[in-house]
Amino acid sequence: MGKSYGLIEITGVTAAVDALDIMCKAAEVTLATWERKLGGRLVTIIVEGDVAAVTAAVEAAAHAIKPLVASGV
């Protein structure tokens, strides 16, 4: 299987940690990196894993966390 990266961009560090928790529990993914932008108001979480796992994790977080700024696989 190939390795894939997925991302969630969300407002606030607390919401980002919640999104990461949902993503890791939904599928077999690991945290690749994260970064804060605009003084911590926007947080990007990037996870890695198999293509199907990353897709499932990003979709799970996108449906559970609102308002979401951006997501992608």
mmCIF file of C-alpha atoms in Angstrom:
data_model
loop_
_atom_site.group_PDB
_atom_site.id
_atom_site.type_symbol
_atom_site.label_atom_id
_atom_site.label_comp_id
_atom_site.label_asym_id
_atom_site.label_seq_id
_atom_site.Cartn_x
_atom_site.Cartn_y
_atom_site.Cartn_z
ATOM 1 C CA MET A 1 0.000 0.000 0.000
ATOM 2 C CA GLY A 2 1.107 3.560 -0.668
ATOM 3 C CA LYS A 3 1.643 6.196 1.948
ATOM 4 C CA SER A 4 -0.670 9.183 1.874
ATOM 5 C CA TYR A 5 -0.946 12.506 3.679
ATOM 6 C CA GLY A 6 -4.131 14.260 4.708
ATOM 7 C CA LEU A 7 -4.756 17.593 6.365
ATOM 8 C CA ILE A 8 -7.296 19.426 8.418
ATOM 9 C CA GLU A 9 -7.104 23.178 8.920
ATOM 10 C CA ILE A 10 -9.210 24.459 11.773
ATOM 11 C CA THR A 11 -9.603 27.482 14.007
ATOM 12 C CA GLY A 12 -7.981 27.110 17.431
ATOM 13 C CA VAL A 13 -5.546 24.720 19.062
ATOM 14 C CA THR A 14 -8.187 23.002 21.192
ATOM 15 C CA ALA A 15 -10.342 22.178 18.174
ATOM 16 C CA ALA A 16 -7.235 20.939 16.346
ATOM 17 C CA VAL A 17 -6.379 18.546 19.169
ATOM 18 C CA ASP A 18 -9.982 17.296 19.143
ATOM 19 C CA ALA A 19 -9.765 16.766 15.368
ATOM 20 C CA LEU A 20 -6.484 14.882 15.733
ATOM 21 C CA ASP A 21 -8.032 12.665 18.412
ATOM 22 C CA ILE A 22 -10.977 11.865 16.126
ATOM 23 C CA MET A 23 -8.676 11.154 13.188
ATOM 24 C CA CYS A 24 -6.422 8.790 15.160
ATOM 25 C CA LYS A 25 -9.382 6.914 16.622
ATOM 26 C CA ALA A 26 -11.193 6.644 13.272
ATOM 27 C CA ALA A 27 -8.328 5.030 11.357
ATOM 28 C CA GLU A 28 -4.719 3.866 11.583
ATOM 29 C CA VAL A 29 -3.000 7.225 10.997
ATOM 30 C CA THR A 30 -0.175 9.057 12.741
ATOM 31 C CA LEU A 31 0.590 12.730 13.188
ATOM 32 C CA ALA A 32 3.144 13.839 10.583
ATOM 33 C CA THR A 33 3.345 17.509 11.573
ATOM 34 C CA TRP A 34 1.296 20.508 12.627
ATOM 35 C CA GLU A 35 1.696 24.238 12.352
ATOM 36 C CA ARG A 36 0.034 27.361 13.696
ATOM 37 C CA LYS A 37 -0.744 30.336 11.487
ATOM 38 C CA LEU A 38 -2.032 33.812 12.243
ATOM 39 C CA GLY A 39 -0.808 33.684 15.825
ATOM 40 C CA GLY A 40 -2.419 30.327 16.540
ATOM 41 C CA ARG A 41 -5.852 31.161 15.199
ATOM 42 C CA LEU A 42 -5.484 28.675 12.324
ATOM 43 C CA VAL A 43 -3.958 25.284 13.014
ATOM 44 C CA THR A 44 -3.066 22.748 10.307
ATOM 45 C CA ILE A 45 -2.851 19.089 11.305
ATOM 46 C CA ILE A 46 -1.186 16.725 8.806
ATOM 47 C CA VAL A 47 -1.530 12.961 9.275
ATOM 48 C CA GLU A 48 0.010 10.071 7.369
ATOM 49 C CA GLY A 49 -0.927 6.459 6.695
ATOM 50 C CA ASP A 50 -2.439 4.260 4.009
ATOM 51 C CA VAL A 51 -4.620 5.993 1.437
ATOM 52 C CA ALA A 52 -7.861 4.454 2.711
ATOM 53 C CA ALA A 53 -7.014 5.168 6.353
ATOM 54 C CA VAL A 54 -6.114 8.799 5.694
ATOM 55 C CA THR A 55 -9.277 9.328 3.658
ATOM 56 C CA ALA A 56 -11.422 7.825 6.424
ATOM 57 C CA ALA A 57 -9.672 9.860 9.115
ATOM 58 C CA VAL A 58 -10.027 13.187 7.292
ATOM 59 C CA GLU A 59 -13.687 12.538 6.483
ATOM 60 C CA ALA A 60 -14.422 11.563 10.097
ATOM 61 C CA ALA A 61 -12.872 14.755 11.436
ATOM 62 C CA ALA A 62 -14.499 16.907 8.744
ATOM 63 C CA HIS A 63 -17.966 15.637 9.717
ATOM 64 C CA ALA A 64 -17.389 15.868 13.472
ATOM 65 C CA ILE A 65 -15.642 19.246 13.823
ATOM 66 C CA LYS A 66 -17.297 22.484 12.724
ATOM 67 C CA PRO A 67 -16.432 25.099 11.510
ATOM 68 C CA LEU A 68 -13.715 23.572 9.392
ATOM 69 C CA VAL A 69 -11.462 25.901 7.381
ATOM 70 C CA ALA A 70 -10.037 23.311 4.946
ATOM 71 C CA SER A 71 -9.402 19.607 4.480
ATOM 72 C CA GLY A 72 -7.703 17.450 1.900
ATOM 73 C CA VAL A 73 -6.186 14.065 1.152
#
